[in-house]
Amino acid sequence: MTHIAMPAVDEAVIGRRDEIVAGLVAILGAEHVIATEDERRAYETDALTAYRAVPLAVVLPGSTEEVSKVLAFLNGTGAKVIARGAGTSLSGGALPSEDAVVLGLARLNRIVDIDYANRVARVQTGVTNVNITNAVAGQGFFYAPDPSSQLACTIGGNIAMNSGGAHCLKYGVTTNNILGLRMVMLDGTIVDIGGSECDAAGYDLLGLVIGSEGQLGVVTEATVRILRAAEGARPMLMGFDSAESAGACVAAIIGSGIIPVAIEYMDRPAIKVCEAFAHAGYPLDVEALLIIEVEGSEAEIADLIARITGIAEAFKPSTLRISQSATESAAIWKGRKSAFGAMGRIADYMCMDGVIPTSRLPEVLSRITAICEGYGLAVANIFHAGDGNLHPLVLYDMNDPEQLEKAELAGGDILKVCVEVGGCLTGEHGVGIEKRELMSEQFTQVDLDQQMQVKSVFDPGWKLNPAKVFPLEGRPAVSA
């Protein structure tokens, strides 16, 4: 029995399913409405696979105008609406309910315009993260945020959760790389927020919408920054005999004022699994591994590597290897980018997501190990060490309900530690259902009330992704 509760479903809405499906078919045509139970079941969960529910229906609109018509219709039915990108959410952000219609972004997959002179691109939000870079790489540009799921995840999902990635240490997360959005409100109203300029007129609402987890509206288009690629980049590997030494080394590098493109961390269990999958040449005799990448001209790269190596000497790395070729660099990153999938070959896991001050890394890593050992569970740590965005993988057997509950409790304790040391509950995965009941660890009820008031302005009936983000207790009363 899992311990994350879900709100009661509206049986009256479920009873009107045929009527609602007929209305959706009238708008989109039968080919873009998924109504049979077998086909709907494909949308019953996201990457938080411990939870699932077959939605009322699934719709696949192909334009902003179709999204508007669908939402305006659903607004009068009482059905909830769950926007869904690629379903890669690790916090249950795209988890549906039986009285909800899933609005999939898959057909909103066009890159509308690329403006190299002003370094922006306008894209529909069903475009996958990596395909923005693929579209502009030929001209020497790239889109900076790069979640590990970038081959699959969509810009819409990235906007909902304010996703980051390995290279966000230097270039920032999604909110730092978006200039404008087109969003459809629940009543069908289409609004434009921001624009293609650095400072658009009017209130700056981008920061409100980015990271709002689909609770304020459905974003259908985004204007993103594209950046000129650096002259070159080179990763290096550093192995350490203890997690504490690796963590202290990260804190020292950041404390020195050096900002590499990325600093990624793996512990021994993760190193072993990733090396077996990618054959990247990771050292197998160390307790912790750092992947540190720097970029620039050859002179800049050499200078940064020398300075970082000098800082690391105080922490006695047992292995230090600098990539010597593009092939070697690709292999190093292949191991890191495929880490979560590779870990799934040996165990079920819950991938946690919290942020801490980098100065507290050694202490927090020790406490994570102690927490998981206390529940009789193993843990593998793979995360963005440079900005303190932790991703402990709590290993368990999904077929054992007791282990699942222990994994959830261990994950909750880890997130409480993150808040305790001055961090926060999420760096890039969002709150979803996973961290919903932990929000009171970070926010007072006054804080939560203010946030919920904002949601109520955009969504008075709480129909947009309503089971997520806010604790079930203490929510405002809303009319059906």
Tab-separated table of C-alpha atoms in Angstrom:
chain	number	residue	atom	x	y	z
A	1	MET	CA	0.000	0.000	0.000
A	2	THR	CA	1.601	3.255	-1.126
A	3	HIS	CA	1.346	6.143	1.269
A	4	ILE	CA	0.778	9.091	-1.093
A	5	ALA	CA	-2.961	9.756	-1.101
A	6	MET	CA	-4.885	11.003	-4.117
A	7	PRO	CA	-8.029	13.169	-4.029
A	8	ALA	CA	-11.419	11.505	-4.424
A	9	VAL	CA	-12.567	11.311	-8.028
A	10	ASP	CA	-15.744	12.949	-9.284
A	11	GLU	CA	-18.061	10.035	-10.091
A	12	ALA	CA	-20.501	12.379	-11.846
A	13	VAL	CA	-17.806	13.295	-14.375
A	14	ILE	CA	-16.900	9.643	-14.889
A	15	GLY	CA	-20.590	8.908	-15.497
A	16	ARG	CA	-20.588	11.478	-18.311
A	17	ARG	CA	-17.527	10.022	-20.042
A	18	ASP	CA	-19.298	9.108	-23.278
A	19	GLU	CA	-20.790	12.594	-23.523
A	20	ILE	CA	-17.414	14.242	-22.872
A	21	VAL	CA	-15.642	12.010	-25.400
A	22	ALA	CA	-18.283	12.842	-28.004
A	23	GLY	CA	-17.692	16.557	-27.429
A	24	LEU	CA	-13.942	16.126	-27.824
A	25	VAL	CA	-14.389	14.117	-31.016
A	26	ALA	CA	-16.540	16.906	-32.419
A	27	ILE	CA	-13.647	19.314	-31.893
A	28	LEU	CA	-10.628	17.205	-32.910
A	29	GLY	CA	-11.996	14.258	-34.860
A	30	ALA	CA	-11.929	10.671	-33.695
A	31	GLU	CA	-8.333	10.148	-34.855
A	32	HIS	CA	-7.057	12.597	-32.219
A	33	VAL	CA	-9.141	11.410	-29.268
A	34	ILE	CA	-8.092	8.259	-27.422
A	35	ALA	CA	-11.122	6.695	-25.790
A	36	THR	CA	-10.795	2.917	-25.531
A	37	GLU	CA	-9.526	1.578	-22.219
A	38	ASP	CA	-6.595	-0.313	-23.729
A	39	GLU	CA	-5.322	2.799	-25.510
A	40	ARG	CA	-5.931	5.080	-22.515
A	41	ARG	CA	-3.883	2.734	-20.354
A	42	ALA	CA	-0.744	3.864	-22.168
A	43	TYR	CA	-1.198	7.206	-20.372
A	44	GLU	CA	-1.945	5.870	-16.892
A	45	THR	CA	1.444	6.755	-15.405
A	46	ASP	CA	4.633	8.699	-15.986
A	47	ALA	CA	8.194	7.981	-14.811
A	48	LEU	CA	6.988	7.714	-11.187
A	49	THR	CA	5.673	4.295	-12.095
A	50	ALA	CA	4.591	3.253	-8.594
A	51	TYR	CA	1.383	5.241	-9.157
A	52	ARG	CA	-1.099	4.913	-11.992
A	53	ALA	CA	-4.669	5.681	-12.977
A	54	VAL	CA	-6.426	5.255	-16.334
A	55	PRO	CA	-7.621	8.715	-17.481
A	56	LEU	CA	-11.127	9.554	-18.632
A	57	ALA	CA	-9.837	10.271	-22.147
A	58	VAL	CA	-6.740	11.491	-23.963
A	59	VAL	CA	-6.716	14.279	-26.550
A	60	LEU	CA	-3.948	15.198	-28.975
A	61	PRO	CA	-4.566	18.709	-30.326
A	62	GLY	CA	-2.377	19.956	-33.155
A	63	SER	CA	-2.431	23.725	-32.639
A	64	THR	CA	-2.864	26.421	-30.022
A	65	GLU	CA	-6.336	27.085	-31.402
A	66	GLU	CA	-7.336	23.441	-30.942
A	67	VAL	CA	-6.004	23.501	-27.379
A	68	SER	CA	-8.146	26.573	-26.792
A	69	LYS	CA	-11.292	24.875	-28.101
A	70	VAL	CA	-10.626	21.726	-26.051
A	71	LEU	CA	-10.080	23.648	-22.805
A	72	ALA	CA	-13.099	25.878	-23.349
A	73	PHE	CA	-15.243	22.773	-23.818
A	74	LEU	CA	-13.783	20.893	-20.838
A	75	ASN	CA	-14.202	23.963	-18.632
A	76	GLY	CA	-17.929	23.372	-18.724
A	77	THR	CA	-17.829	19.636	-18.004
A	78	GLY	CA	-16.207	19.502	-14.569
A	79	ALA	CA	-13.436	17.246	-15.888
A	80	LYS	CA	-9.892	17.833	-14.688
A	81	VAL	CA	-7.157	18.454	-17.259
A	82	ILE	CA	-3.621	17.068	-17.107
A	83	ALA	CA	-1.188	18.460	-19.673
A	84	ARG	CA	1.402	15.866	-20.685
A	85	GLY	CA	4.618	16.166	-22.636
A	86	ALA	CA	6.583	12.926	-22.973
A	87	GLY	CA	5.592	11.490	-19.585
A	88	THR	CA	9.169	11.528	-18.251
A	89	SER	CA	8.223	13.226	-14.969
A	90	LEU	CA	9.928	11.568	-12.009
A	91	SER	CA	7.672	13.263	-9.455
A	92	GLY	CA	4.313	12.162	-10.843
A	93	GLY	CA	3.692	15.509	-12.514
A	94	ALA	CA	1.791	13.956	-15.424
A	95	LEU	CA	-0.049	11.333	-13.360
A	96	PRO	CA	-3.747	11.413	-14.352
A	97	SER	CA	-6.891	10.540	-12.419
A	98	GLU	CA	-9.977	8.640	-13.542
A	99	ASP	CA	-11.970	11.884	-13.862
A	100	ALA	CA	-9.268	13.732	-15.851
A	101	VAL	CA	-8.615	14.276	-19.527
A	102	VAL	CA	-4.957	14.044	-20.497
A	103	LEU	CA	-4.011	16.752	-23.000
A	104	GLY	CA	-0.975	15.434	-24.849
A	105	LEU	CA	1.474	17.774	-26.582
A	106	ALA	CA	2.842	15.182	-29.008
A	107	ARG	CA	1.415	16.818	-32.152
A	108	LEU	CA	2.644	20.280	-31.149
A	109	ASN	CA	6.086	19.370	-32.434
A	110	ARG	CA	7.108	22.124	-34.851
A	111	ILE	CA	10.020	24.494	-34.626
A	112	VAL	CA	8.164	27.580	-35.805
A	113	ASP	CA	10.986	30.046	-36.370
A	114	ILE	CA	14.728	30.448	-35.768
A	115	ASP	CA	16.270	33.927	-35.530
A	116	TYR	CA	20.034	33.503	-35.441
A	117	ALA	CA	20.725	37.253	-35.487
A	118	ASN	CA	18.839	37.688	-32.204
A	119	ARG	CA	19.690	34.202	-30.892
A	120	VAL	CA	16.150	33.006	-30.298
A	121	ALA	CA	13.917	30.225	-31.573
A	122	ARG	CA	10.143	29.891	-31.356
A	123	VAL	CA	9.012	26.314	-30.835
A	124	GLN	CA	5.856	24.415	-30.035
A	125	THR	CA	6.028	22.760	-26.654
A	126	GLY	CA	5.817	19.185	-27.902
A	127	VAL	CA	9.292	19.568	-29.426
A	128	THR	CA	11.838	17.412	-27.642
A	129	ASN	CA	14.623	19.162	-25.783
A	130	VAL	CA	17.453	17.794	-27.902
A	131	ASN	CA	15.729	18.622	-31.195
A	132	ILE	CA	16.151	22.344	-30.587
A	133	THR	CA	19.900	21.852	-30.473
A	134	ASN	CA	19.703	19.484	-33.452
A	135	ALA	CA	17.900	22.177	-35.438
A	136	VAL	CA	20.482	24.909	-34.771
A	137	ALA	CA	23.730	22.954	-34.380
A	138	GLY	CA	24.563	23.305	-38.074
A	139	GLN	CA	24.905	27.056	-37.550
A	140	GLY	CA	27.059	26.620	-34.428
A	141	PHE	CA	24.306	27.159	-31.832
A	142	PHE	CA	22.717	25.071	-29.082
A	143	TYR	CA	19.935	25.125	-26.471
A	144	ALA	CA	21.586	24.996	-23.064
A	145	PRO	CA	19.322	23.132	-20.571
A	146	ASP	CA	20.040	19.428	-21.029
A	147	PRO	CA	18.136	17.068	-18.699
A	148	SER	CA	19.289	13.453	-18.763
A	149	SER	CA	16.009	12.641	-20.507
A	150	GLN	CA	16.663	15.236	-23.223
A	151	LEU	CA	16.267	12.681	-26.040
A	152	ALA	CA	12.646	12.187	-24.967
A	153	CYS	CA	11.460	15.030	-22.738
A	154	THR	CA	9.598	17.957	-24.255
A	155	ILE	CA	10.032	21.674	-23.820
A	156	GLY	CA	6.513	21.775	-22.374
A	157	GLY	CA	7.509	19.401	-19.591
A	158	ASN	CA	10.775	21.294	-19.071
A	159	ILE	CA	8.816	24.531	-18.636
A	160	ALA	CA	6.361	22.894	-16.228
A	161	MET	CA	9.129	21.617	-13.945
A	162	ASN	CA	11.827	24.233	-14.639
A	163	SER	CA	14.212	21.472	-15.708
A	164	GLY	CA	17.963	21.816	-15.613
A	165	GLY	CA	20.609	19.277	-16.561
A	166	ALA	CA	24.321	18.711	-16.371
A	167	HIS	CA	25.297	21.996	-18.013
A	168	CYS	CA	22.964	24.262	-16.027
A	169	LEU	CA	25.832	25.097	-13.665
A	170	LYS	CA	27.115	27.607	-16.216
A	171	TYR	CA	24.089	28.290	-18.403
A	172	GLY	CA	21.191	28.120	-15.967
A	173	VAL	CA	17.986	26.101	-15.909
A	174	THR	CA	14.899	26.478	-18.089
A	175	THR	CA	13.759	29.761	-16.569
A	176	ASN	CA	17.089	31.354	-17.523
A	177	ASN	CA	16.668	30.319	-21.152
A	178	ILE	CA	13.053	31.245	-21.948
A	179	LEU	CA	12.042	34.692	-23.227
A	180	GLY	CA	8.382	34.222	-24.042
A	181	LEU	CA	5.442	31.828	-23.789
A	182	ARG	CA	2.036	31.360	-25.382
A	183	MET	CA	-0.400	29.835	-22.911
A	184	VAL	CA	-4.041	28.790	-23.021
A	185	MET	CA	-6.147	29.390	-19.931
A	186	LEU	CA	-8.770	26.880	-18.792
A	187	ASP	CA	-11.575	28.981	-20.325
A	188	GLY	CA	-9.822	28.888	-23.703
A	189	THR	CA	-8.300	32.371	-23.548
A	190	ILE	CA	-4.937	32.561	-25.340
A	191	VAL	CA	-2.337	34.792	-23.682
A	192	ASP	CA	1.214	35.775	-24.617
A	193	ILE	CA	3.717	36.256	-21.795
A	194	GLY	CA	7.099	37.851	-22.397
A	195	GLY	CA	8.282	37.921	-25.995
A	196	SER	CA	11.396	37.687	-28.118
A	197	GLU	CA	13.129	40.689	-26.531
A	198	CYS	CA	15.302	40.615	-23.434
A	199	ASP	CA	12.846	42.794	-21.498
A	200	ALA	CA	9.257	42.559	-22.712
A	201	ALA	CA	6.648	45.125	-21.720
A	202	GLY	CA	4.231	44.495	-18.863
A	203	TYR	CA	4.493	42.421	-15.722
A	204	ASP	CA	7.185	39.732	-15.735
A	205	LEU	CA	4.997	36.637	-15.392
A	206	LEU	CA	7.473	34.176	-16.928
A	207	GLY	CA	8.892	33.243	-13.537
A	208	LEU	CA	5.385	32.525	-12.314
A	209	VAL	CA	4.457	30.183	-15.154
A	210	ILE	CA	7.809	28.396	-15.524
A	211	GLY	CA	7.860	25.764	-12.813
A	212	SER	CA	4.101	25.964	-12.154
A	213	GLU	CA	3.629	22.310	-13.166
A	214	GLY	CA	0.724	22.876	-15.543
A	215	GLN	CA	-1.459	24.351	-12.817
A	216	LEU	CA	-2.005	27.786	-14.336
A	217	GLY	CA	-2.575	27.016	-18.016
A	218	VAL	CA	-1.350	24.908	-20.935
A	219	VAL	CA	1.764	26.322	-22.609
A	220	THR	CA	1.695	25.681	-26.359
A	221	GLU	CA	4.637	27.745	-27.648
A	222	ALA	CA	7.901	29.019	-26.211
A	223	THR	CA	10.521	31.495	-27.377
A	224	VAL	CA	13.858	30.106	-26.214
A	225	ARG	CA	17.394	31.442	-26.140
A	226	ILE	CA	19.868	29.731	-28.418
A	227	LEU	CA	23.544	30.220	-27.626
A	228	ARG	CA	26.663	30.177	-29.745
A	229	ALA	CA	28.614	27.004	-29.021
A	230	ALA	CA	32.031	27.413	-27.402
A	231	GLU	CA	35.213	26.858	-29.380
A	232	GLY	CA	35.829	23.633	-27.563
A	233	ALA	CA	35.061	21.660	-24.425
A	234	ARG	CA	36.880	18.969	-22.473
A	235	PRO	CA	35.770	16.768	-19.578
A	236	MET	CA	38.055	15.297	-16.970
A	237	LEU	CA	37.546	12.467	-14.493
A	238	MET	CA	38.595	12.604	-10.847
A	239	GLY	CA	38.249	9.581	-8.583
A	240	PHE	CA	38.310	9.814	-4.777
A	241	ASP	CA	38.619	7.328	-1.938
A	242	SER	CA	35.641	8.820	-0.087
A	243	ALA	CA	32.404	10.648	-0.830
A	244	GLU	CA	33.421	13.266	1.691
A	245	SER	CA	36.624	14.087	-0.217
A	246	ALA	CA	34.759	14.377	-3.521
A	247	GLY	CA	32.114	16.606	-1.961
A	248	ALA	CA	34.708	18.813	-0.333
A	249	CYS	CA	36.539	19.121	-3.659
A	250	VAL	CA	33.347	20.323	-5.363
A	251	ALA	CA	32.779	22.918	-2.658
A	252	ALA	CA	36.370	24.130	-2.990
A	253	ILE	CA	36.149	24.491	-6.784
A	254	ILE	CA	32.927	26.501	-6.607
A	255	GLY	CA	34.233	28.484	-3.634
A	256	SER	CA	37.284	29.523	-5.656
A	257	GLY	CA	35.084	31.344	-8.153
A	258	ILE	CA	35.650	28.908	-11.017
A	259	ILE	CA	32.394	27.945	-12.771
A	260	PRO	CA	32.949	24.909	-14.994
A	261	VAL	CA	30.311	23.984	-17.551
A	262	ALA	CA	29.426	20.981	-15.411
A	263	ILE	CA	30.461	19.083	-12.288
A	264	GLU	CA	28.751	15.701	-12.082
A	265	TYR	CA	29.047	13.193	-9.223
A	266	MET	CA	28.747	9.404	-9.117
A	267	ASP	CA	29.366	7.064	-6.190
A	268	ARG	CA	30.735	3.514	-6.380
A	269	PRO	CA	27.430	1.697	-7.114
A	270	ALA	CA	26.626	4.168	-9.880
A	271	ILE	CA	30.134	4.028	-11.350
A	272	LYS	CA	29.993	0.255	-11.619
A	273	VAL	CA	26.620	0.187	-13.366
A	274	CYS	CA	27.370	3.062	-15.746
A	275	GLU	CA	30.752	1.639	-16.740
A	276	ALA	CA	29.210	-1.740	-17.500
A	277	PHE	CA	26.707	0.008	-19.775
A	278	ALA	CA	28.816	2.675	-21.496
A	279	HIS	CA	32.425	1.372	-21.263
A	280	ALA	CA	33.565	4.943	-20.689
A	281	GLY	CA	36.733	4.065	-18.816
A	282	TYR	CA	35.439	5.047	-15.389
A	283	PRO	CA	37.717	3.885	-12.548
A	284	LEU	CA	36.125	1.010	-10.629
A	285	ASP	CA	38.371	1.196	-7.553
A	286	VAL	CA	37.143	4.553	-6.200
A	287	GLU	CA	34.298	5.499	-3.884
A	288	ALA	CA	33.310	8.642	-5.765
A	289	LEU	CA	33.847	10.056	-9.240
A	290	LEU	CA	33.594	13.625	-10.496
A	291	ILE	CA	33.105	14.506	-14.158
A	292	ILE	CA	34.235	18.108	-14.578
A	293	GLU	CA	33.893	19.813	-17.951
A	294	VAL	CA	35.372	23.153	-18.976
A	295	GLU	CA	35.106	24.989	-22.270
A	296	GLY	CA	36.607	27.812	-24.315
A	297	SER	CA	39.704	28.162	-26.456
A	298	GLU	CA	42.513	25.654	-26.086
A	299	ALA	CA	44.388	28.158	-23.899
A	300	GLU	CA	41.348	28.740	-21.684
A	301	ILE	CA	40.695	25.017	-21.339
A	302	ALA	CA	44.317	24.320	-20.394
A	303	ASP	CA	44.302	27.131	-17.819
A	304	LEU	CA	41.024	26.003	-16.195
A	305	ILE	CA	42.099	22.376	-16.051
A	306	ALA	CA	45.390	23.363	-14.427
A	307	ARG	CA	43.635	25.522	-11.815
A	308	ILE	CA	41.026	22.861	-11.021
A	309	THR	CA	43.723	20.187	-10.775
A	310	GLY	CA	45.625	22.375	-8.342
A	311	ILE	CA	42.561	22.827	-6.137
A	312	ALA	CA	41.843	19.082	-6.222
A	313	GLU	CA	45.324	18.134	-5.010
A	314	ALA	CA	44.366	19.062	-1.444
A	315	PHE	CA	41.703	16.316	-1.521
A	316	LYS	CA	44.062	13.620	-2.838
A	317	PRO	CA	42.263	12.236	-5.896
A	318	SER	CA	43.368	8.674	-6.570
A	319	THR	CA	42.531	8.988	-10.274
A	320	LEU	CA	42.792	11.975	-12.575
A	321	ARG	CA	42.218	11.623	-16.319
A	322	ILE	CA	41.673	14.363	-18.892
A	323	SER	CA	39.860	13.504	-22.111
A	324	GLN	CA	42.166	13.435	-25.119
A	325	SER	CA	39.655	13.138	-27.956
A	326	ALA	CA	36.093	13.832	-29.001
A	327	THR	CA	35.393	10.106	-28.903
A	328	GLU	CA	36.631	9.844	-25.325
A	329	SER	CA	34.572	12.884	-24.302
A	330	ALA	CA	31.458	11.392	-25.874
A	331	ALA	CA	31.995	8.129	-23.992
A	332	ILE	CA	32.422	9.954	-20.678
A	333	TRP	CA	29.129	11.775	-21.187
A	334	LYS	CA	27.356	8.702	-22.529
A	335	GLY	CA	27.923	7.010	-19.176
A	336	ARG	CA	26.511	9.967	-17.250
A	337	LYS	CA	23.571	10.678	-19.555
A	338	SER	CA	22.485	7.041	-19.546
A	339	ALA	CA	22.989	6.586	-15.805
A	340	PHE	CA	19.335	6.412	-14.781
A	341	GLY	CA	18.473	3.939	-17.526
A	342	ALA	CA	21.546	1.841	-16.755
A	343	MET	CA	20.630	1.724	-13.060
A	344	GLY	CA	17.177	0.478	-14.004
A	345	ARG	CA	18.800	-2.679	-15.395
A	346	ILE	CA	19.710	-3.879	-11.903
A	347	ALA	CA	17.006	-2.531	-9.573
A	348	ASP	CA	13.866	-0.484	-9.237
A	349	TYR	CA	14.590	2.922	-7.793
A	350	MET	CA	13.099	6.206	-6.729
A	351	CYS	CA	15.085	9.127	-8.080
A	352	MET	CA	14.988	11.925	-5.537
A	353	ASP	CA	15.603	15.571	-6.366
A	354	GLY	CA	16.651	18.144	-3.802
A	355	VAL	CA	19.067	21.051	-3.609
A	356	ILE	CA	21.616	21.915	-0.932
A	357	PRO	CA	24.400	24.482	-0.484
A	358	THR	CA	27.539	22.969	-2.034
A	359	SER	CA	29.433	23.597	1.209
A	360	ARG	CA	27.215	20.986	2.910
A	361	LEU	CA	27.811	18.200	0.346
A	362	PRO	CA	30.126	16.011	2.487
A	363	GLU	CA	27.751	16.093	5.457
A	364	VAL	CA	24.598	15.484	3.421
A	365	LEU	CA	26.079	12.583	1.459
A	366	SER	CA	26.929	10.856	4.738
A	367	ARG	CA	23.417	11.446	6.054
A	368	ILE	CA	21.837	10.084	2.863
A	369	THR	CA	23.756	6.838	3.278
A	370	ALA	CA	22.753	6.598	6.942
A	371	ILE	CA	19.068	7.252	6.141
A	372	CYS	CA	18.895	4.521	3.516
A	373	GLU	CA	20.814	2.037	5.672
A	374	GLY	CA	18.334	2.759	8.451
A	375	TYR	CA	15.531	1.531	6.196
A	376	GLY	CA	17.547	-1.464	5.021
A	377	LEU	CA	17.854	-0.055	1.497
A	378	ALA	CA	20.773	0.633	-0.808
A	379	VAL	CA	21.362	3.992	-2.477
A	380	ALA	CA	23.289	5.174	-5.517
A	381	ASN	CA	24.161	8.846	-5.884
A	382	ILE	CA	24.285	10.456	-9.323
A	383	PHE	CA	23.784	14.201	-9.401
A	384	HIS	CA	24.706	17.711	-10.507
A	385	ALA	CA	27.267	18.446	-7.837
A	386	GLY	CA	28.264	21.892	-9.038
A	387	ASP	CA	24.972	23.515	-8.082
A	388	GLY	CA	24.115	21.132	-5.247
A	389	ASN	CA	21.222	19.467	-7.115
A	390	LEU	CA	21.142	15.972	-5.596
A	391	HIS	CA	19.640	12.887	-7.260
A	392	PRO	CA	19.978	9.964	-4.827
A	393	LEU	CA	18.553	6.776	-6.328
A	394	VAL	CA	16.892	4.818	-3.521
A	395	LEU	CA	16.960	1.173	-4.616
A	396	TYR	CA	14.071	-1.177	-3.821
A	397	ASP	CA	11.911	-3.976	-5.191
A	398	MET	CA	8.731	-2.549	-6.709
A	399	ASN	CA	6.963	-5.890	-6.257
A	400	ASP	CA	7.404	-5.662	-2.474
A	401	PRO	CA	4.893	-3.124	-1.047
A	402	GLU	CA	6.869	-2.893	2.189
A	403	GLN	CA	10.051	-1.954	0.332
A	404	LEU	CA	8.156	0.604	-1.737
A	405	GLU	CA	6.859	2.300	1.389
A	406	LYS	CA	10.347	2.271	2.930
A	407	ALA	CA	11.770	3.819	-0.244
A	408	GLU	CA	9.194	6.611	-0.111
A	409	LEU	CA	9.872	7.261	3.555
A	410	ALA	CA	13.632	7.280	2.986
A	411	GLY	CA	13.175	9.712	0.112
A	412	GLY	CA	11.089	11.965	2.336
A	413	ASP	CA	13.752	11.952	5.031
A	414	ILE	CA	16.420	12.849	2.471
A	415	LEU	CA	14.394	15.829	1.271
A	416	LYS	CA	13.845	16.980	4.847
A	417	VAL	CA	17.626	17.018	5.293
A	418	CYS	CA	17.955	19.158	2.143
A	419	VAL	CA	15.578	21.753	3.599
A	420	GLU	CA	17.207	21.539	7.041
A	421	VAL	CA	20.652	22.480	5.714
A	422	GLY	CA	19.342	25.488	3.809
A	423	GLY	CA	18.327	23.902	0.516
A	424	CYS	CA	14.963	23.158	-1.033
A	425	LEU	CA	12.673	20.309	-2.060
A	426	THR	CA	13.277	20.361	-5.795
A	427	GLY	CA	15.910	21.459	-8.239
A	428	GLU	CA	14.398	20.353	-11.525
A	429	HIS	CA	11.932	17.462	-11.123
A	430	GLY	CA	9.160	19.535	-9.605
A	431	VAL	CA	6.900	18.725	-6.681
A	432	GLY	CA	4.237	16.635	-8.411
A	433	ILE	CA	2.625	14.185	-6.017
A	434	GLU	CA	5.956	12.899	-4.710
A	435	LYS	CA	6.820	15.955	-2.595
A	436	ARG	CA	3.341	17.434	-2.214
A	437	GLU	CA	2.943	16.578	1.474
A	438	LEU	CA	6.488	17.774	2.188
A	439	MET	CA	5.757	21.339	1.085
A	440	SER	CA	5.022	22.276	4.701
A	441	GLU	CA	8.629	21.353	5.551
A	442	GLN	CA	9.820	24.256	3.423
A	443	PHE	CA	6.886	26.683	3.538
A	444	THR	CA	4.653	28.006	6.302
A	445	GLN	CA	0.892	27.806	5.879
A	446	VAL	CA	0.915	31.541	5.128
A	447	ASP	CA	3.378	30.906	2.282
A	448	LEU	CA	1.260	28.057	0.941
A	449	ASP	CA	-1.941	30.090	1.187
A	450	GLN	CA	-0.371	32.854	-0.886
A	451	GLN	CA	0.761	30.390	-3.533
A	452	MET	CA	-2.664	28.755	-3.659
A	453	GLN	CA	-4.306	32.151	-4.048
A	454	VAL	CA	-2.232	32.655	-7.198
A	455	LYS	CA	-3.395	29.313	-8.580
A	456	SER	CA	-6.988	30.218	-7.810
A	457	VAL	CA	-6.688	33.430	-9.850
A	458	PHE	CA	-5.675	31.438	-12.940
A	459	ASP	CA	-7.783	28.347	-12.204
A	460	PRO	CA	-10.679	29.173	-9.853
A	461	GLY	CA	-12.162	25.675	-9.965
A	462	TRP	CA	-8.816	23.910	-9.483
A	463	LYS	CA	-9.227	21.741	-12.593
A	464	LEU	CA	-5.687	22.037	-14.000
A	465	ASN	CA	-3.449	19.281	-12.612
A	466	PRO	CA	-5.071	19.762	-9.199
A	467	ALA	CA	-3.709	16.709	-7.342
A	468	LYS	CA	-0.175	18.066	-7.496
A	469	VAL	CA	2.114	20.507	-5.641
A	470	PHE	CA	-0.019	21.556	-2.644
A	471	PRO	CA	-0.806	19.366	0.398
A	472	LEU	CA	-4.325	17.981	0.264
A	473	GLU	CA	-5.116	19.451	3.679
A	474	GLY	CA	-5.510	23.218	3.862
A	475	ARG	CA	-6.590	23.793	0.269
A	476	PRO	CA	-9.198	26.474	-0.469
A	477	ALA	CA	-12.796	25.394	-0.997
A	478	VAL	CA	-13.738	25.501	-4.677
A	479	SER	CA	-16.990	25.059	-6.501
A	480	ALA	CA	-17.453	22.039	-8.725
